[in-house]
XYZ file of C-alpha atoms in Angstrom:
554
model
C 0.000 0.000 0.000
C 1.363 3.399 -0.953
C 2.180 5.792 1.860
C 0.442 9.211 1.511
C 2.488 12.261 0.600
C 4.307 13.758 3.556
C 4.160 10.570 5.622
C 7.055 9.610 7.895
C 10.154 7.756 6.863
C 10.067 3.970 7.410
C 11.922 4.230 10.736
C 9.458 6.807 12.051
C 6.522 4.804 10.687
C 7.742 1.737 12.566
C 8.217 3.792 15.722
C 4.662 5.130 15.521
C 3.267 1.661 14.836
C 5.144 0.111 17.751
C 4.201 2.765 20.308
C 0.428 2.267 19.930
C -0.518 -1.347 19.110
C -4.154 -2.523 19.575
C -3.385 -4.008 23.007
C -2.482 -0.547 24.316
C -5.926 -0.181 25.847
C -8.030 -0.925 28.912
C -9.391 -4.414 29.520
C -12.944 -3.153 29.853
C -12.924 -2.229 26.172
C -12.663 -5.951 25.379
C -15.305 -6.966 27.902
C -17.715 -4.446 26.359
C -16.812 -5.550 22.836
C -17.544 -9.150 23.817
C -20.890 -8.199 25.323
C -21.801 -6.311 22.132
C -20.741 -9.358 20.120
C -22.769 -11.766 22.277
C -25.836 -9.529 21.889
C -25.392 -9.337 18.110
C -24.883 -5.559 18.277
C -21.207 -5.410 17.392
C -21.948 -4.430 13.765
C -24.370 -1.624 14.651
C -23.107 1.664 13.229
C -22.031 3.933 16.071
C -20.564 7.388 16.320
C -18.211 8.641 19.063
C -16.766 12.116 19.650
C -13.496 13.120 21.282
C -13.341 16.465 23.113
C -12.149 18.109 26.331
C -14.116 20.190 28.813
C -11.688 22.934 29.885
C -8.659 24.629 28.361
C -5.494 23.689 30.274
C -3.322 25.961 32.438
C -6.312 28.287 33.086
C -5.712 29.532 29.563
C -7.891 30.682 26.725
C -6.927 28.161 24.064
C -5.575 24.673 23.370
C -3.488 23.353 20.487
C -4.904 20.148 19.010
C -2.138 17.619 18.385
C -1.770 13.873 17.912
C -3.961 13.359 14.839
C -0.968 12.153 12.827
C -0.390 9.342 15.323
C -4.104 8.517 15.472
C -4.199 8.014 11.704
C -1.213 5.677 11.796
C -2.862 3.847 14.722
C -6.073 3.313 12.733
C -4.267 2.239 9.590
C -2.289 -0.427 11.467
C -5.027 -1.559 13.846
C -4.968 -5.357 13.659
C -4.550 -8.058 16.317
C -1.739 -10.565 15.919
C -2.002 -14.231 16.865
C 0.005 -13.461 20.019
C -2.343 -10.592 20.904
C -5.401 -12.816 20.644
C -3.825 -15.623 22.653
C -2.990 -13.190 25.432
C -6.568 -11.927 25.459
C -7.750 -15.519 25.658
C -5.682 -15.897 28.833
C -7.014 -12.755 30.569
C -10.702 -12.760 29.609
C -13.054 -14.987 31.651
C -12.920 -18.707 30.733
C -16.582 -18.608 29.723
C -15.767 -16.291 26.790
C -17.002 -17.874 23.553
C -13.956 -19.061 21.475
C -15.586 -17.653 18.325
C -15.090 -14.144 19.729
C -11.327 -14.563 19.485
C -11.591 -15.424 15.797
C -13.713 -12.287 15.402
C -10.888 -10.253 16.951
C -8.306 -11.937 14.745
C -10.158 -10.736 11.629
C -10.774 -7.209 12.941
C -9.379 -4.027 11.367
C -10.484 -0.438 10.710
C -11.519 -0.886 7.082
C -15.086 0.150 7.986
C -14.113 3.076 10.223
C -14.412 6.751 9.233
C -12.731 9.627 11.017
C -13.474 13.339 10.754
C -11.053 15.569 12.657
C -9.744 19.074 13.178
C -6.346 19.401 11.406
C -3.229 18.823 13.486
C -1.827 22.051 14.911
C -5.138 23.944 14.982
C -5.964 26.166 17.944
C -9.138 24.752 19.510
C -11.406 25.372 22.470
C -13.210 23.463 25.201
C -16.333 21.440 24.346
C -15.676 21.478 20.589
C -15.836 17.919 19.146
C -12.293 17.511 17.787
C -12.712 14.035 16.315
C -15.773 12.088 15.177
C -15.220 8.331 14.848
C -17.842 6.267 12.985
C -17.965 2.513 12.412
C -19.118 -0.819 13.856
C -19.949 -0.388 17.541
C -17.489 -2.971 18.869
C -14.617 -1.637 16.715
C -15.028 2.052 17.542
C -15.410 1.106 21.223
C -12.055 -0.686 21.088
C -10.423 2.464 19.664
C -11.312 4.668 22.640
C -8.304 4.330 24.939
C -5.730 4.343 22.145
C -7.076 7.544 20.584
C -7.321 9.279 23.964
C -3.785 8.249 24.848
C -2.441 9.630 21.571
C -4.288 12.955 21.786
C -4.313 13.849 25.495
C -0.608 14.326 26.241
C 0.316 15.482 22.729
C -2.234 18.314 22.888
C -1.336 19.175 26.492
C 2.414 19.459 26.008
C 2.003 21.168 22.630
C -0.221 23.772 24.292
C 2.298 24.166 27.103
C 5.050 24.794 24.547
C 2.884 27.326 22.706
C 2.346 29.201 25.964
C 6.101 29.202 26.680
C 6.641 30.573 23.179
C 4.128 33.376 23.799
C 5.780 34.121 27.143
C 9.265 34.216 25.598
C 8.258 36.347 22.626
C 9.312 35.771 19.012
C 12.966 36.822 19.336
C 14.404 34.258 21.708
C 15.351 30.744 20.665
C 13.792 28.049 22.829
C 15.542 24.753 23.564
C 13.657 21.721 24.928
C 15.901 19.724 27.233
C 13.491 17.624 29.274
C 14.334 14.041 28.308
C 15.991 13.192 31.635
C 12.962 14.524 33.533
C 10.233 13.077 31.301
C 7.856 10.242 32.201
C 9.851 7.472 30.590
C 11.405 7.121 27.119
C 8.148 7.397 25.192
C 7.090 10.401 27.256
C 10.422 12.018 26.460
C 10.100 11.399 22.727
C 6.507 12.613 22.637
C 7.479 15.731 24.585
C 10.382 16.539 22.258
C 8.213 16.123 19.182
C 5.214 18.111 20.365
C 7.111 20.902 22.126
C 8.847 21.495 18.792
C 5.452 21.531 17.071
C 4.198 23.922 19.772
C 6.912 26.472 19.034
C 10.270 25.413 20.471
C 13.206 25.685 18.080
C 15.575 22.927 19.193
C 15.805 19.786 21.281
C 18.613 18.064 23.146
C 16.946 14.698 22.396
C 19.039 12.940 19.746
C 16.491 10.169 19.179
C 13.796 12.772 18.509
C 16.055 14.445 15.983
C 16.621 11.109 14.253
C 12.945 10.124 14.145
C 11.206 13.444 13.563
C 13.766 15.720 11.903
C 13.868 18.158 14.826
C 17.043 20.302 15.011
C 19.231 19.054 17.877
C 21.749 20.955 19.919
C 23.998 20.575 22.967
C 27.519 21.246 24.185
C 28.623 20.385 27.706
C 27.527 19.860 31.305
C 29.183 20.876 34.564
C 30.725 17.410 34.855
C 32.948 18.140 31.861
C 34.219 21.305 33.541
C 34.825 19.742 36.936
C 36.608 16.709 35.443
C 39.639 18.946 34.717
C 42.018 20.261 37.353
C 45.028 21.667 35.446
C 46.283 22.710 32.016
C 48.484 19.616 31.931
C 45.352 17.577 31.181
C 44.680 19.377 27.896
C 45.570 17.106 24.984
C 46.380 18.002 22.264
C 47.689 21.509 22.885
C 47.417 22.742 19.322
C 44.711 23.814 16.918
C 44.985 24.379 13.177
C 43.893 27.854 12.043
C 40.605 27.761 10.182
C 42.115 28.692 6.825
C 44.591 25.819 7.173
C 47.381 27.810 5.525
C 49.796 27.741 8.478
C 51.128 25.400 11.123
C 49.077 24.310 14.173
C 49.060 26.881 16.972
C 49.580 26.191 20.664
C 46.115 27.197 21.888
C 47.108 26.987 25.565
C 49.865 29.542 25.152
C 47.645 31.790 23.055
C 44.793 31.630 25.584
C 47.159 32.317 28.501
C 48.376 35.472 26.793
C 44.772 36.583 26.332
C 43.974 35.629 29.932
C 46.580 38.112 31.153
C 45.060 40.920 29.065
C 41.479 40.037 30.043
C 42.372 39.873 33.729
C 43.892 43.312 33.505
C 40.885 44.699 31.627
C 38.359 43.238 34.063
C 40.561 43.687 37.131
C 40.148 39.989 37.853
C 41.905 38.362 40.784
C 44.246 35.684 39.330
C 43.831 33.559 42.465
C 40.089 33.194 41.793
C 40.485 32.062 38.187
C 40.041 28.276 38.171
C 42.756 26.555 36.134
C 40.711 23.368 35.725
C 37.888 25.360 34.198
C 40.274 26.998 31.741
C 41.637 23.562 30.874
C 38.107 22.259 30.211
C 37.314 25.230 27.985
C 40.521 24.778 26.023
C 40.025 21.052 25.604
C 36.491 21.542 24.313
C 37.513 24.428 22.042
C 40.190 22.241 20.437
C 37.611 19.510 19.871
C 34.838 21.845 18.639
C 36.280 25.229 17.641
C 33.128 26.178 15.682
C 30.696 24.990 18.360
C 32.226 26.462 21.484
C 29.475 27.325 23.986
C 30.521 26.354 27.534
C 28.602 26.624 30.771
C 30.438 29.279 32.809
C 28.975 28.996 36.310
C 30.675 25.835 37.586
C 32.669 27.977 40.016
C 32.008 31.718 39.674
C 30.683 33.542 36.627
C 32.339 36.912 37.223
C 35.540 35.767 38.937
C 36.397 32.731 36.789
C 33.989 31.456 34.166
C 33.552 34.641 32.163
C 37.254 35.505 32.334
C 38.287 32.029 31.129
C 35.701 32.057 28.362
C 36.831 35.413 27.007
C 40.453 34.263 26.940
C 39.630 31.084 24.988
C 37.115 32.838 22.731
C 39.599 35.553 21.774
C 42.202 32.884 21.024
C 39.693 31.197 18.706
C 38.997 34.499 16.968
C 42.754 34.889 16.418
C 42.714 31.562 14.542
C 39.742 32.516 12.365
C 37.007 30.734 14.330
C 33.883 32.265 15.836
C 32.735 30.717 19.121
C 28.989 30.538 19.730
C 28.641 31.990 23.228
C 28.032 30.934 26.835
C 25.426 29.235 29.014
C 24.261 30.402 32.442
C 22.685 27.771 34.687
C 22.307 29.289 38.156
C 21.780 32.478 40.089
C 20.098 35.649 38.864
C 20.030 34.932 35.146
C 18.898 38.422 34.131
C 21.528 40.260 36.159
C 24.291 37.914 35.058
C 23.312 38.179 31.394
C 23.577 41.970 31.556
C 27.037 41.691 33.115
C 28.155 39.131 30.507
C 26.932 41.291 27.615
C 28.717 44.324 29.057
C 31.980 42.363 29.141
C 31.382 41.091 25.583
C 30.947 44.670 24.364
C 34.002 45.804 26.271
C 36.098 43.061 24.662
C 34.643 43.858 21.258
C 35.644 47.518 21.547
C 38.982 47.138 23.347
C 40.341 44.336 21.149
C 38.631 45.322 17.870
C 36.660 42.082 17.534
C 33.186 43.254 16.389
C 31.665 39.765 16.417
C 32.368 39.383 20.139
C 29.444 41.652 20.943
C 26.972 39.294 19.210
C 27.945 36.056 20.986
C 24.971 34.138 22.334
C 23.876 34.117 25.953
C 21.888 30.970 26.745
C 20.072 30.597 30.051
C 18.855 27.445 31.784
C 17.863 26.820 35.409
C 14.491 25.233 36.169
C 12.642 27.788 34.054
C 8.844 27.794 34.159
C 6.211 29.887 32.409
C 6.105 32.471 35.192
C 9.868 32.969 35.319
C 9.941 33.220 31.529
C 7.254 35.902 31.627
C 9.210 37.777 34.294
C 12.248 37.849 32.019
C 10.389 40.257 29.775
C 9.785 42.568 32.734
C 13.462 42.784 33.729
C 16.522 44.076 31.964
C 18.352 41.128 30.455
C 20.503 40.098 27.506
C 19.391 36.467 27.152
C 19.219 35.218 23.559
C 18.096 31.650 24.143
C 16.349 29.717 26.899
C 16.564 26.016 27.714
C 13.529 24.504 29.421
C 13.123 21.001 30.799
C 11.102 19.846 33.790
C 8.238 22.357 33.764
C 7.793 21.993 30.021
C 7.702 18.233 29.518
C 5.962 17.299 32.775
C 3.371 20.085 32.373
C 3.804 20.907 36.049
C 0.872 23.315 36.206
C -1.592 20.700 34.897
C -0.691 17.038 34.377
C -3.616 16.027 32.135
C -5.833 17.615 29.500
C -8.797 15.363 30.276
C -9.983 14.492 26.774
C -13.029 12.195 26.731
C -14.557 9.899 24.099
C -18.335 9.756 24.202
C -21.050 7.930 22.278
C -23.369 10.350 20.416
C -25.240 8.114 17.963
C -26.169 4.441 17.385
C -27.908 3.161 14.231
C -28.577 6.741 13.184
C -30.294 7.612 16.468
C -28.777 10.273 18.753
C -27.551 9.316 22.198
C -26.851 11.613 25.138
C -25.228 11.247 28.506
C -27.203 13.249 31.099
C -25.568 13.762 34.495
C -26.377 15.508 37.723
C -23.272 17.537 36.872
C -24.321 19.457 33.723
C -20.676 19.929 32.747
C -20.398 16.174 32.162
C -23.440 15.912 29.919
C -22.773 15.260 26.243
C -24.301 16.729 23.091
C -26.140 14.113 21.000
C -26.151 13.403 17.280
C -23.899 13.596 14.246
C -22.483 17.094 13.935
C -20.534 19.585 11.884
C -18.339 22.303 13.421
C -17.808 25.756 11.923
C -15.430 28.527 12.938
C -16.847 32.036 12.554
C -14.399 34.862 11.902
C -14.871 38.623 12.241
C -13.984 41.319 9.708
C -10.436 41.587 11.100
C -9.783 37.872 10.548
C -10.047 36.849 14.206
C -12.147 33.789 15.074
C -14.823 34.727 17.611
C -17.161 31.716 17.827
C -17.196 27.986 17.049
C -20.664 26.825 16.048
C -21.638 23.175 16.542
C -24.528 22.136 14.296
C -26.332 18.941 13.405
C -24.714 17.405 10.331
C -28.016 17.631 8.431
C -28.274 21.407 8.938
C -27.338 24.018 6.365
C -23.963 25.558 7.264
C -23.714 29.172 8.420
C -22.923 31.690 5.698
C -20.650 34.715 5.624
C -22.624 37.926 6.030
C -25.796 36.134 7.130
C -27.064 36.373 10.704
C -27.446 33.138 12.657
C -29.029 32.461 16.037
C -27.218 30.137 18.441
C -26.909 29.187 22.098
C -23.507 29.530 23.836
C -22.684 26.428 25.877
C -21.957 28.662 28.862
C -24.935 30.922 28.265
C -27.614 29.298 30.453
C -30.034 28.864 27.507
C -29.704 32.498 26.388
C -29.806 32.902 22.605
C -27.468 35.236 20.724
C -27.324 36.319 17.088
C -24.020 36.446 15.214
C -23.018 37.559 11.720
C -19.668 36.134 10.572
C -17.443 37.785 7.996
C -16.044 34.369 7.104
C -16.981 30.749 7.858
C -14.643 27.748 7.931
C -15.637 24.109 8.317
C -13.385 23.086 11.188
C -13.381 19.286 10.773
C -12.271 17.328 7.725
C -12.683 13.745 6.562
C -9.262 12.180 7.131
C -9.722 8.381 7.278
C -12.074 6.265 5.142
C -12.200 2.544 4.243
C -8.968 1.789 6.058
C -7.055 4.526 4.231
C -5.560 7.844 5.319
C -6.964 10.324 2.795
C -5.142 13.463 3.957
C -1.401 14.150 3.534
C 0.544 13.410 6.706
C 2.458 16.535 7.722
C 5.997 16.602 9.040
C 6.731 18.047 12.469
C 8.044 21.229 10.827
C 4.897 21.639 8.720
C 2.610 21.154 11.714
C 4.759 23.585 13.715
C 4.155 26.245 11.080
C 0.423 25.486 11.236
C 0.408 26.111 15.006
C 1.999 29.534 14.658
C -0.341 30.505 11.819
C -3.356 29.404 13.843
C -2.168 31.291 16.931
C -1.584 34.462 14.934
C -5.260 34.572 13.934
C -6.434 34.678 17.575
C -7.530 37.927 19.116
C -4.897 39.079 21.674
C -7.459 38.732 24.453
C -7.796 35.001 23.798
C -3.988 34.546 23.798
C -3.363 36.233 27.138
C -1.570 33.817 29.440
C -3.383 35.119 32.518
C -7.092 35.893 32.769
C -7.744 35.528 29.037
C -11.046 36.444 27.432
C -13.392 33.476 27.174
C -13.928 32.147 23.655
C -17.520 31.299 22.714
C -18.562 27.796 21.659
C -22.236 27.588 20.765
C -24.910 25.154 19.600
C -27.149 25.834 16.654
C -30.815 26.378 17.401
C -31.775 22.909 16.108
C -29.066 21.183 18.127
C -29.989 23.148 21.233
C -33.602 22.049 20.798
C -32.503 18.402 20.505
C -30.498 18.696 23.737
C -33.522 20.257 25.453
C -35.731 17.388 24.243
C -33.387 14.839 25.805
C -33.239 16.796 29.042
C -37.029 16.834 29.219
C -37.045 13.031 28.957
C -37.459 12.343 25.254
C -35.094 11.543 22.368
C -35.011 11.772 18.643
C -36.018 8.113 18.150
C -38.873 8.182 20.672
C -36.951 6.537 23.494
C -35.672 8.141 26.656
C -31.904 7.828 26.917
C -30.374 8.768 30.276
C -26.918 7.904 31.521
C -26.176 9.034 35.069
């Protein structure tokens, strides 16, 4: 079978297939499927919707992510002989053996999926995915689809918020693999934080699988492993043009160290020789990628002085170092001091490029501290974020749900004592209404059989948070939010790369009104039901249903 345009390379395809096999689900999905099968209802056409009830992080928006993986999951959904034999061992002994043959022959060739495109900004209560097919099959898909969408959308949204907090200028580095919830959590985080707006990752495996730019230089352990200049081997470095003999970089750096110490009035006794040795050793190994961490001992008394000496030696040989990393203390204050020294060196030693060296900051950065950076004077060019990004410290779960809305063409509704947990019945279409300035202002959920809203034409609707109060809206533009993406066992939409989906996220975010993008106390976005759909919901709540039967689930 041909792979659609834009689909992953074979290694990535195998990775996606392996991470979400059909057995990655809850046992009760199989017990329900068996009960459907025993009752002869397993082939009944059913429709489920996937949505979430609240935007995460007390924010005004969410980024929908994970559709790519869901499509690969559906395309490869098939039980192996080993899968079925394991199920035989865990289901009750009274389970009819013919059910296991039914599972062995199962696939998603009769499943259809309509979904919001990957990377779209979405809002609470909007049905993001509609899954249609035989009741037993689409029931078995529930846990897998939720697993693939929940964390991907959560961490992608978290990354988008970090990007908004950082502003467009700064580069953002994801470095959370060592703090992530296991290897798969780390890979998923690296992929979807990149899609959400980060520029780079430290995760080499993610770079290999998903084409994400990777970066990294050194940790404090490299610095502290050196104690003296005698440990630097080799001593020499070939000038970049290669036209002359190798130069003793230690001697050259020591001569610069004397001049820098005099310029900065540094105390020679506080300059750590082991740190200088580590810098020199790394510079000899990577003269075009020299970006050391300078706070292993003291930034002002040792690290910055040693860096400037080695960096100036590299400039003498035709190389341009990248910059420095700060990993502790007052990052803003230190960055200002570092930039001042860079400018001083640039002017005093006539090295213009010294002033533009990068200042990278890391140190348990969260969204709040990143926001505060913009309120303080600082010279930070790039920020590395780990724990608070990949673990989504402020909110550990998005809370997507997967609910039945129709069986055999008849609407179904869950009605709870908690109105927030009630569902909206029936097959639906979702439209995004945009104002004259191009900002979306309302998502309208209609019955699929209804005529769509039209640009320039007024439409009555009922906001989900409006306590049955009707409003009238007139959109300047209307977009159908969901698309048909999977039919007859085939993916019918091009699979986007991580970079393409990343661009989609930024484009979608740019359309939002600033009030909806505020990180704190954002304006609430309106999601509304059409008049016909609202009337259907009211009929259910009064005790009736579209097919003449009362359907309550408490």
